[in-house]
PDB file of N, CA, C and O in Angstrom:
ATOM      1  N   MET A   1       0.848  -1.185   0.000  1.00 53.00           N
ATOM      2  CA  MET A   1       0.000   0.000   0.000  1.00 53.00           C
ATOM      3  C   MET A   1       0.887   1.239   0.000  1.00 53.00           C
ATOM      4  O   MET A   1       1.970   1.234   0.562  1.00 53.00           O
ATOM      5  N   ASP A   2       0.428   2.278  -0.622  1.00 70.00           N
ATOM      6  CA  ASP A   2       1.173   3.532  -0.690  1.00 70.00           C
ATOM      7  C   ASP A   2       1.226   4.193   0.679  1.00 70.00           C
ATOM      8  O   ASP A   2       0.482   3.853   1.584  1.00 70.00           O
ATOM      9  N   LYS A   3       2.077   5.181   0.806  1.00 91.00           N
ATOM     10  CA  LYS A   3       2.194   5.927   2.058  1.00 91.00           C
ATOM     11  C   LYS A   3       1.193   7.073   2.089  1.00 91.00           C
ATOM     12  O   LYS A   3       0.722   7.541   1.060  1.00 91.00           O
ATOM     13  N   TRP A   4       0.882   7.533   3.292  1.00 94.00           N
ATOM     14  CA  TRP A   4      -0.016   8.670   3.468  1.00 94.00           C
ATOM     15  C   TRP A   4       0.626   9.917   2.880  1.00 94.00           C
ATOM     16  O   TRP A   4       1.819  10.160   3.034  1.00 94.00           O
ATOM     17  N   ILE A   5      -0.189  10.727   2.215  1.00 95.00           N
ATOM     18  CA  ILE A   5       0.255  11.972   1.582  1.00 95.00           C
ATOM     19  C   ILE A   5      -0.399  13.135   2.325  1.00 95.00           C
ATOM     20  O   ILE A   5      -1.615  13.131   2.539  1.00 95.00           O
ATOM     21  N   LYS A   6       0.390  14.106   2.718  1.00 93.00           N
ATOM     22  CA  LYS A   6      -0.164  15.287   3.395  1.00 93.00           C
ATOM     23  C   LYS A   6      -0.945  16.130   2.395  1.00 93.00           C
ATOM     24  O   LYS A   6      -0.485  16.373   1.281  1.00 93.00           O
ATOM     25  N   VAL A   7      -2.121  16.581   2.819  1.00 89.00           N
ATOM     26  CA  VAL A   7      -2.947  17.451   1.976  1.00 89.00           C
ATOM     27  C   VAL A   7      -2.170  18.723   1.619  1.00 89.00           C
ATOM     28  O   VAL A   7      -2.297  19.237   0.516  1.00 89.00           O
ATOM     29  N   SER A   8      -1.337  19.187   2.549  1.00 89.00           N
ATOM     30  CA  SER A   8      -0.561  20.406   2.275  1.00 89.00           C
ATOM     31  C   SER A   8       0.511  20.170   1.208  1.00 89.00           C
ATOM     32  O   SER A   8       0.979  21.121   0.591  1.00 89.00           O
ATOM     33  N   ASP A   9       0.888  18.909   0.956  1.00 93.00           N
ATOM     34  CA  ASP A   9       1.888  18.598  -0.064  1.00 93.00           C
ATOM     35  C   ASP A   9       1.271  18.357  -1.440  1.00 93.00           C
ATOM     36  O   ASP A   9       1.833  18.744  -2.453  1.00 93.00           O
ATOM     37  N   LYS A  10       0.123  17.683  -1.462  1.00 92.00           N
ATOM     38  CA  LYS A  10      -0.505  17.329  -2.738  1.00 92.00           C
ATOM     39  C   LYS A  10      -1.953  16.949  -2.492  1.00 92.00           C
ATOM     40  O   LYS A  10      -2.279  16.295  -1.507  1.00 92.00           O
ATOM     41  N   MET A  11      -2.827  17.334  -3.409  1.00 89.00           N
ATOM     42  CA  MET A  11      -4.232  16.946  -3.348  1.00 89.00           C
ATOM     43  C   MET A  11      -4.480  15.837  -4.365  1.00 89.00           C
ATOM     44  O   MET A  11      -3.775  15.746  -5.373  1.00 89.00           O
ATOM     45  N   PRO A  12      -5.501  15.000  -4.129  1.00 90.00           N
ATOM     46  CA  PRO A  12      -5.844  13.969  -5.122  1.00 90.00           C
ATOM     47  C   PRO A  12      -6.351  14.619  -6.407  1.00 90.00           C
ATOM     48  O   PRO A  12      -6.721  15.792  -6.428  1.00 90.00           O
ATOM     49  N   ASN A  13      -6.404  13.828  -7.467  1.00 89.00           N
ATOM     50  CA  ASN A  13      -7.000  14.285  -8.720  1.00 89.00           C
ATOM     51  C   ASN A  13      -8.511  14.365  -8.563  1.00 89.00           C
ATOM     52  O   ASN A  13      -9.107  13.596  -7.794  1.00 89.00           O
ATOM     53  N   ASP A  14      -9.151  15.271  -9.284  1.00 85.00           N
ATOM     54  CA  ASP A  14     -10.607  15.385  -9.236  1.00 85.00           C
ATOM     55  C   ASP A  14     -11.244  14.039  -9.537  1.00 85.00           C
ATOM     56  O   ASP A  14     -10.870  13.356 -10.487  1.00 85.00           O
ATOM     57  N   GLY A  15     -12.194  13.644  -8.698  1.00 86.00           N
ATOM     58  CA  GLY A  15     -12.925  12.397  -8.885  1.00 86.00           C
ATOM     59  C   GLY A  15     -12.208  11.160  -8.389  1.00 86.00           C
ATOM     60  O   GLY A  15     -12.770  10.074  -8.419  1.00 86.00           O
ATOM     61  N   GLU A  16     -10.967  11.289  -7.911  1.00 88.00           N
ATOM     62  CA  GLU A  16     -10.202  10.128  -7.458  1.00 88.00           C
ATOM     63  C   GLU A  16     -10.775   9.594  -6.148  1.00 88.00           C
ATOM     64  O   GLU A  16     -11.062  10.346  -5.227  1.00 88.00           O
ATOM     65  N   LEU A  17     -10.933   8.272  -6.064  1.00 88.00           N
ATOM     66  CA  LEU A  17     -11.401   7.610  -4.858  1.00 88.00           C
ATOM     67  C   LEU A  17     -10.192   7.301  -3.989  1.00 88.00           C
ATOM     68  O   LEU A  17      -9.249   6.638  -4.438  1.00 88.00           O
ATOM     69  N   VAL A  18     -10.189   7.800  -2.748  1.00 91.00           N
ATOM     70  CA  VAL A  18      -9.019   7.680  -1.879  1.00 91.00           C
ATOM     71  C   VAL A  18      -9.429   7.306  -0.462  1.00 91.00           C
ATOM     72  O   VAL A  18     -10.587   7.452  -0.073  1.00 91.00           O
ATOM     73  N   LEU A  19      -8.455   6.818   0.304  1.00 89.00           N
ATOM     74  CA  LEU A  19      -8.596   6.718   1.745  1.00 89.00           C
ATOM     75  C   LEU A  19      -8.166   8.058   2.310  1.00 89.00           C
ATOM     76  O   LEU A  19      -7.145   8.610   1.897  1.00 89.00           O
ATOM     77  N   ALA A  20      -8.930   8.594   3.240  1.00 88.00           N
ATOM     78  CA  ALA A  20      -8.616   9.902   3.803  1.00 88.00           C
ATOM     79  C   ALA A  20      -8.636   9.829   5.325  1.00 88.00           C
ATOM     80  O   ALA A  20      -9.504   9.181   5.912  1.00 88.00           O
ATOM     81  N   TYR A  21      -7.646  10.474   5.951  1.00 88.00           N
ATOM     82  CA  TYR A  21      -7.592  10.564   7.408  1.00 88.00           C
ATOM     83  C   TYR A  21      -8.376  11.817   7.799  1.00 88.00           C
ATOM     84  O   TYR A  21      -7.980  12.938   7.486  1.00 88.00           O
ATOM     85  N   HIS A  22      -9.504  11.610   8.435  1.00 81.00           N
ATOM     86  CA  HIS A  22     -10.467  12.665   8.726  1.00 81.00           C
ATOM     87  C   HIS A  22     -10.530  12.874  10.243  1.00 81.00           C
ATOM     88  O   HIS A  22     -10.687  11.918  10.992  1.00 81.00           O
ATOM     89  N   THR A  23     -10.394  14.111  10.679  1.00 79.00           N
ATOM     90  CA  THR A  23     -10.442  14.411  12.112  1.00 79.00           C
ATOM     91  C   THR A  23     -11.548  15.409  12.420  1.00 79.00           C
ATOM     92  O   THR A  23     -11.912  16.234  11.583  1.00 79.00           O
ATOM     93  N   TYR A  24     -12.096  15.275  13.603  1.00 70.00           N
ATOM     94  CA  TYR A  24     -13.018  16.274  14.143  1.00 70.00           C
ATOM     95  C   TYR A  24     -12.393  16.770  15.426  1.00 70.00           C
ATOM     96  O   TYR A  24     -11.974  15.979  16.256  1.00 70.00           O
ATOM     97  N   ASP A  25     -12.320  18.048  15.604  1.00 68.00           N
ATOM     98  CA  ASP A  25     -11.791  18.606  16.844  1.00 68.00           C
ATOM     99  C   ASP A  25     -12.553  19.884  17.149  1.00 68.00           C
ATOM    100  O   ASP A  25     -12.109  20.980  16.856  1.00 68.00           O
ATOM    101  N   ASP A  26     -13.752  19.703  17.703  1.00 64.00           N
ATOM    102  CA  ASP A  26     -14.559  20.844  18.104  1.00 64.00           C
ATOM    103  C   ASP A  26     -15.227  20.510  19.424  1.00 64.00           C
ATOM    104  O   ASP A  26     -14.951  19.478  20.029  1.00 64.00           O
ATOM    105  N   LYS A  27     -16.105  21.358  19.883  1.00 64.00           N
ATOM    106  CA  LYS A  27     -16.699  21.133  21.212  1.00 64.00           C
ATOM    107  C   LYS A  27     -17.641  19.936  21.245  1.00 64.00           C
ATOM    108  O   LYS A  27     -17.953  19.432  22.312  1.00 64.00           O
ATOM    109  N   PHE A  28     -18.058  19.429  20.083  1.00 65.00           N
ATOM    110  CA  PHE A  28     -18.958  18.275  20.036  1.00 65.00           C
ATOM    111  C   PHE A  28     -18.245  16.971  19.688  1.00 65.00           C
ATOM    112  O   PHE A  28     -18.728  15.893  19.998  1.00 65.00           O
ATOM    113  N   HIS A  29     -17.104  17.038  19.000  1.00 60.00           N
ATOM    114  CA  HIS A  29     -16.395  15.852  18.537  1.00 60.00           C
ATOM    115  C   HIS A  29     -14.911  15.975  18.830  1.00 60.00           C
ATOM    116  O   HIS A  29     -14.350  17.056  18.799  1.00 60.00           O
ATOM    117  N   ASN A  30     -14.294  14.868  19.085  1.00 65.00           N
ATOM    118  CA  ASN A  30     -12.838  14.775  19.139  1.00 65.00           C
ATOM    119  C   ASN A  30     -12.489  13.379  18.645  1.00 65.00           C
ATOM    120  O   ASN A  30     -12.141  12.503  19.414  1.00 65.00           O
ATOM    121  N   ASP A  31     -12.668  13.156  17.346  1.00 70.00           N
ATOM    122  CA  ASP A  31     -12.523  11.838  16.756  1.00 70.00           C
ATOM    123  C   ASP A  31     -11.581  11.872  15.569  1.00 70.00           C
ATOM    124  O   ASP A  31     -11.375  12.902  14.952  1.00 70.00           O
ATOM    125  N   GLN A  32     -11.034  10.709  15.257  1.00 73.00           N
ATOM    126  CA  GLN A  32     -10.250  10.525  14.045  1.00 73.00           C
ATOM    127  C   GLN A  32     -10.820   9.302  13.331  1.00 73.00           C
ATOM    128  O   GLN A  32     -11.154   8.304  13.968  1.00 73.00           O
ATOM    129  N   HIS A  33     -10.922   9.370  12.006  1.00 75.00           N
ATOM    130  CA  HIS A  33     -11.465   8.284  11.210  1.00 75.00           C
ATOM    131  C   HIS A  33     -10.680   8.159   9.918  1.00 75.00           C
ATOM    132  O   HIS A  33     -10.167   9.139   9.399  1.00 75.00           O
ATOM    133  N   ILE A  34     -10.642   6.957   9.401  1.00 78.00           N
ATOM    134  CA  ILE A  34     -10.181   6.751   8.037  1.00 78.00           C
ATOM    135  C   ILE A  34     -11.429   6.486   7.224  1.00 78.00           C
ATOM    136  O   ILE A  34     -12.211   5.588   7.533  1.00 78.00           O
ATOM    137  N   ILE A  35     -11.651   7.309   6.212  1.00 77.00           N
ATOM    138  CA  ILE A  35     -12.861   7.212   5.403  1.00 77.00           C
ATOM    139  C   ILE A  35     -12.487   6.979   3.947  1.00 77.00           C
ATOM    140  O   ILE A  35     -11.359   7.234   3.535  1.00 77.00           O
ATOM    141  N   ILE A  36     -13.427   6.473   3.177  1.00 77.00           N
ATOM    142  CA  ILE A  36     -13.279   6.406   1.731  1.00 77.00           C
ATOM    143  C   ILE A  36     -13.985   7.638   1.177  1.00 77.00           C
ATOM    144  O   ILE A  36     -15.140   7.884   1.511  1.00 77.00           O
ATOM    145  N   SER A  37     -13.272   8.407   0.388  1.00 77.00           N
ATOM    146  CA  SER A  37     -13.831   9.658  -0.115  1.00 77.00           C
ATOM    147  C   SER A  37     -13.470   9.844  -1.577  1.00 77.00           C
ATOM    148  O   SER A  37     -12.357   9.527  -1.995  1.00 77.00           O
ATOM    149  N   ARG A  38     -14.408  10.329  -2.351  1.00 78.00           N
ATOM    150  CA  ARG A  38     -14.122  10.709  -3.734  1.00 78.00           C
ATOM    151  C   ARG A  38     -13.765  12.192  -3.694  1.00 78.00           C
ATOM    152  O   ARG A  38     -14.546  13.012  -3.261  1.00 78.00           O
ATOM    153  N   PHE A  39     -12.539  12.515  -4.131  1.00 80.00           N
ATOM    154  CA  PHE A  39     -12.092  13.895  -4.019  1.00 80.00           C
ATOM    155  C   PHE A  39     -12.824  14.789  -5.008  1.00 80.00           C
ATOM    156  O   PHE A  39     -12.864  14.539  -6.197  1.00 80.00           O
ATOM    157  N   GLU A  40     -13.418  15.809  -4.470  1.00 74.00           N
ATOM    158  CA  GLU A  40     -13.971  16.924  -5.218  1.00 74.00           C
ATOM    159  C   GLU A  40     -13.654  18.144  -4.376  1.00 74.00           C
ATOM    160  O   GLU A  40     -13.354  18.022  -3.200  1.00 74.00           O
ATOM    161  N   TYR A  41     -13.719  19.314  -4.953  1.00 64.00           N
ATOM    162  CA  TYR A  41     -13.446  20.505  -4.157  1.00 64.00           C
ATOM    163  C   TYR A  41     -14.547  20.642  -3.120  1.00 64.00           C
ATOM    164  O   TYR A  41     -15.661  21.024  -3.436  1.00 64.00           O
ATOM    165  N   GLN A  42     -14.236  20.250  -1.904  1.00 60.00           N
ATOM    166  CA  GLN A  42     -15.219  20.266  -0.821  1.00 60.00           C
ATOM    167  C   GLN A  42     -14.600  20.929   0.393  1.00 60.00           C
ATOM    168  O   GLN A  42     -13.405  20.804   0.644  1.00 60.00           O
ATOM    169  N   ASP A  43     -15.439  21.587   1.171  1.00 56.00           N
ATOM    170  CA  ASP A  43     -14.955  22.308   2.334  1.00 56.00           C
ATOM    171  C   ASP A  43     -14.185  21.424   3.299  1.00 56.00           C
ATOM    172  O   ASP A  43     -13.194  21.834   3.864  1.00 56.00           O
ATOM    173  N   TYR A  44     -14.647  20.174   3.511  1.00 60.00           N
ATOM    174  CA  TYR A  44     -13.952  19.357   4.503  1.00 60.00           C
ATOM    175  C   TYR A  44     -12.571  18.917   4.036  1.00 60.00           C
ATOM    176  O   TYR A  44     -11.760  18.479   4.830  1.00 60.00           O
ATOM    177  N   TRP A  45     -12.268  19.052   2.752  1.00 67.00           N
ATOM    178  CA  TRP A  45     -10.898  18.853   2.289  1.00 67.00           C
ATOM    179  C   TRP A  45     -10.079  20.122   2.521  1.00 67.00           C
ATOM    180  O   TRP A  45      -8.871  20.059   2.672  1.00 67.00           O
ATOM    181  N   MET A  46     -10.726  21.262   2.516  1.00 68.00           N
ATOM    182  CA  MET A  46     -10.002  22.527   2.576  1.00 68.00           C
ATOM    183  C   MET A  46      -9.939  23.116   3.989  1.00 68.00           C
ATOM    184  O   MET A  46      -9.158  24.002   4.238  1.00 68.00           O
ATOM    185  N   ASP A  47     -10.775  22.621   4.893  1.00 70.00           N
ATOM    186  CA  ASP A  47     -10.819  23.256   6.219  1.00 70.00           C
ATOM    187  C   ASP A  47      -9.906  22.600   7.239  1.00 70.00           C
ATOM    188  O   ASP A  47      -9.936  22.945   8.410  1.00 70.00           O
ATOM    189  N   GLY A  48      -9.101  21.624   6.823  1.00 70.00           N
ATOM    190  CA  GLY A  48      -8.148  21.006   7.737  1.00 70.00           C
ATOM    191  C   GLY A  48      -8.652  19.762   8.432  1.00 70.00           C
ATOM    192  O   GLY A  48      -7.907  19.150   9.192  1.00 70.00           O
ATOM    193  N   THR A  49      -9.915  19.348   8.208  1.00 79.00           N
ATOM    194  CA  THR A  49     -10.382  18.131   8.875  1.00 79.00           C
ATOM    195  C   THR A  49      -9.847  16.879   8.196  1.00 79.00           C
ATOM    196  O   THR A  49      -9.769  15.831   8.814  1.00 79.00           O
ATOM    197  N   ILE A  50      -9.489  16.960   6.916  1.00 85.00           N
ATOM    198  CA  ILE A  50      -8.747  15.879   6.260  1.00 85.00           C
ATOM    199  C   ILE A  50      -7.313  16.356   6.138  1.00 85.00           C
ATOM    200  O   ILE A  50      -7.029  17.371   5.514  1.00 85.00           O
ATOM    201  N   THR A  51      -6.395  15.617   6.781  1.00 87.00           N
ATOM    202  CA  THR A  51      -4.997  16.031   6.813  1.00 87.00           C
ATOM    203  C   THR A  51      -4.102  15.194   5.914  1.00 87.00           C
ATOM    204  O   THR A  51      -3.063  15.661   5.476  1.00 87.00           O
ATOM    205  N   HIS A  52      -4.498  13.929   5.650  1.00 90.00           N
ATOM    206  CA  HIS A  52      -3.689  13.015   4.846  1.00 90.00           C
ATOM    207  C   HIS A  52      -4.609  12.154   3.992  1.00 90.00           C
ATOM    208  O   HIS A  52      -5.763  11.943   4.339  1.00 90.00           O
ATOM    209  N   TRP A  53      -4.055  11.624   2.910  1.00 92.00           N
ATOM    210  CA  TRP A  53      -4.815  10.734   2.042  1.00 92.00           C
ATOM    211  C   TRP A  53      -3.862   9.774   1.339  1.00 92.00           C
ATOM    212  O   TRP A  53      -2.654   9.975   1.342  1.00 92.00           O
ATOM    213  N   MET A  54      -4.429   8.703   0.768  1.00 93.00           N
ATOM    214  CA  MET A  54      -3.673   7.780  -0.068  1.00 93.00           C
ATOM    215  C   MET A  54      -4.620   7.125  -1.059  1.00 93.00           C
ATOM    216  O   MET A  54      -5.823   7.027  -0.788  1.00 93.00           O
ATOM    217  N   PRO A  55      -4.099   6.696  -2.211  1.00 92.00           N
ATOM    218  CA  PRO A  55      -4.962   6.011  -3.173  1.00 92.00           C
ATOM    219  C   PRO A  55      -5.558   4.753  -2.545  1.00 92.00           C
ATOM    220  O   PRO A  55      -4.917   4.100  -1.719  1.00 92.00           O
ATOM    221  N   CYS A  56      -6.775   4.416  -2.946  1.00 89.00           N
ATOM    222  CA  CYS A  56      -7.387   3.171  -2.468  1.00 89.00           C
ATOM    223  C   CYS A  56      -6.632   1.987  -3.060  1.00 89.00           C
ATOM    224  O   CYS A  56      -6.205   2.038  -4.219  1.00 89.00           O
ATOM    225  N   PRO A  57      -6.511   0.925  -2.282  1.00 85.00           N
ATOM    226  CA  PRO A  57      -5.875  -0.267  -2.841  1.00 85.00           C
ATOM    227  C   PRO A  57      -6.773  -0.896  -3.909  1.00 85.00           C
ATOM    228  O   PRO A  57      -7.995  -0.658  -3.926  1.00 85.00           O
ATOM    229  N   ALA A  58      -6.210  -1.701  -4.747  1.00 84.00           N
ATOM    230  CA  ALA A  58      -6.974  -2.435  -5.764  1.00 84.00           C
ATOM    231  C   ALA A  58      -7.879  -3.444  -5.069  1.00 84.00           C
ATOM    232  O   ALA A  58      -7.531  -3.977  -4.007  1.00 84.00           O
ATOM    233  N   PRO A  59      -9.038  -3.726  -5.632  1.00 83.00           N
ATOM    234  CA  PRO A  59      -9.915  -4.741  -5.034  1.00 83.00           C
ATOM    235  C   PRO A  59      -9.290  -6.131  -5.164  1.00 83.00           C
ATOM    236  O   PRO A  59      -8.392  -6.341  -5.999  1.00 83.00           O
ATOM    237  N   PRO A  60      -9.758  -7.082  -4.373  1.00 89.00           N
ATOM    238  CA  PRO A  60      -9.204  -8.455  -4.470  1.00 89.00           C
ATOM    239  C   PRO A  60      -9.430  -9.026  -5.866  1.00 89.00           C
ATOM    240  O   PRO A  60     -10.441  -8.739  -6.512  1.00 89.00           O
ATOM    241  N   GLU A  61      -8.496  -9.823  -6.316  1.00 89.00           N
ATOM    242  CA  GLU A  61      -8.608 -10.416  -7.650  1.00 89.00           C
ATOM    243  C   GLU A  61      -9.582 -11.588  -7.686  1.00 89.00           C
ATOM    244  O   GLU A  61     -10.109 -11.909  -8.739  1.00 89.00           O
ATOM    245  N   ASP A  62      -9.820 -12.240  -6.569  1.00 82.00           N
ATOM    246  CA  ASP A  62     -10.680 -13.426  -6.541  1.00 82.00           C
ATOM    247  C   ASP A  62     -12.067 -13.119  -6.036  1.00 82.00           C
ATOM    248  O   ASP A  62     -12.680 -13.885  -5.329  1.00 82.00           O
ATOM    249  N   ARG A  63     -12.608 -11.982  -6.396  1.00 66.00           N
ATOM    250  CA  ARG A  63     -13.915 -11.603  -5.889  1.00 66.00           C
ATOM    251  C   ARG A  63     -14.931 -12.282  -6.660  1.00 66.00           C
ATOM    252  O   ARG A  63     -15.770 -12.586  -7.072  1.00 66.00           O
TER     253      ARG A  63
END
């Protein structure tokens, strides 16, 4: 699997499906999650709640 890429270093290509490290740090949440996200210009990519991402792995060959 590829290494995590900092959002400040590089953003995914438009429409790319990626694993994203998503954080909440406000008075209601203090959580971290790894989510599957299709990159589009969205506020949660730009507001710092997603800090790292990596390409999704290929699906299993014997599905």
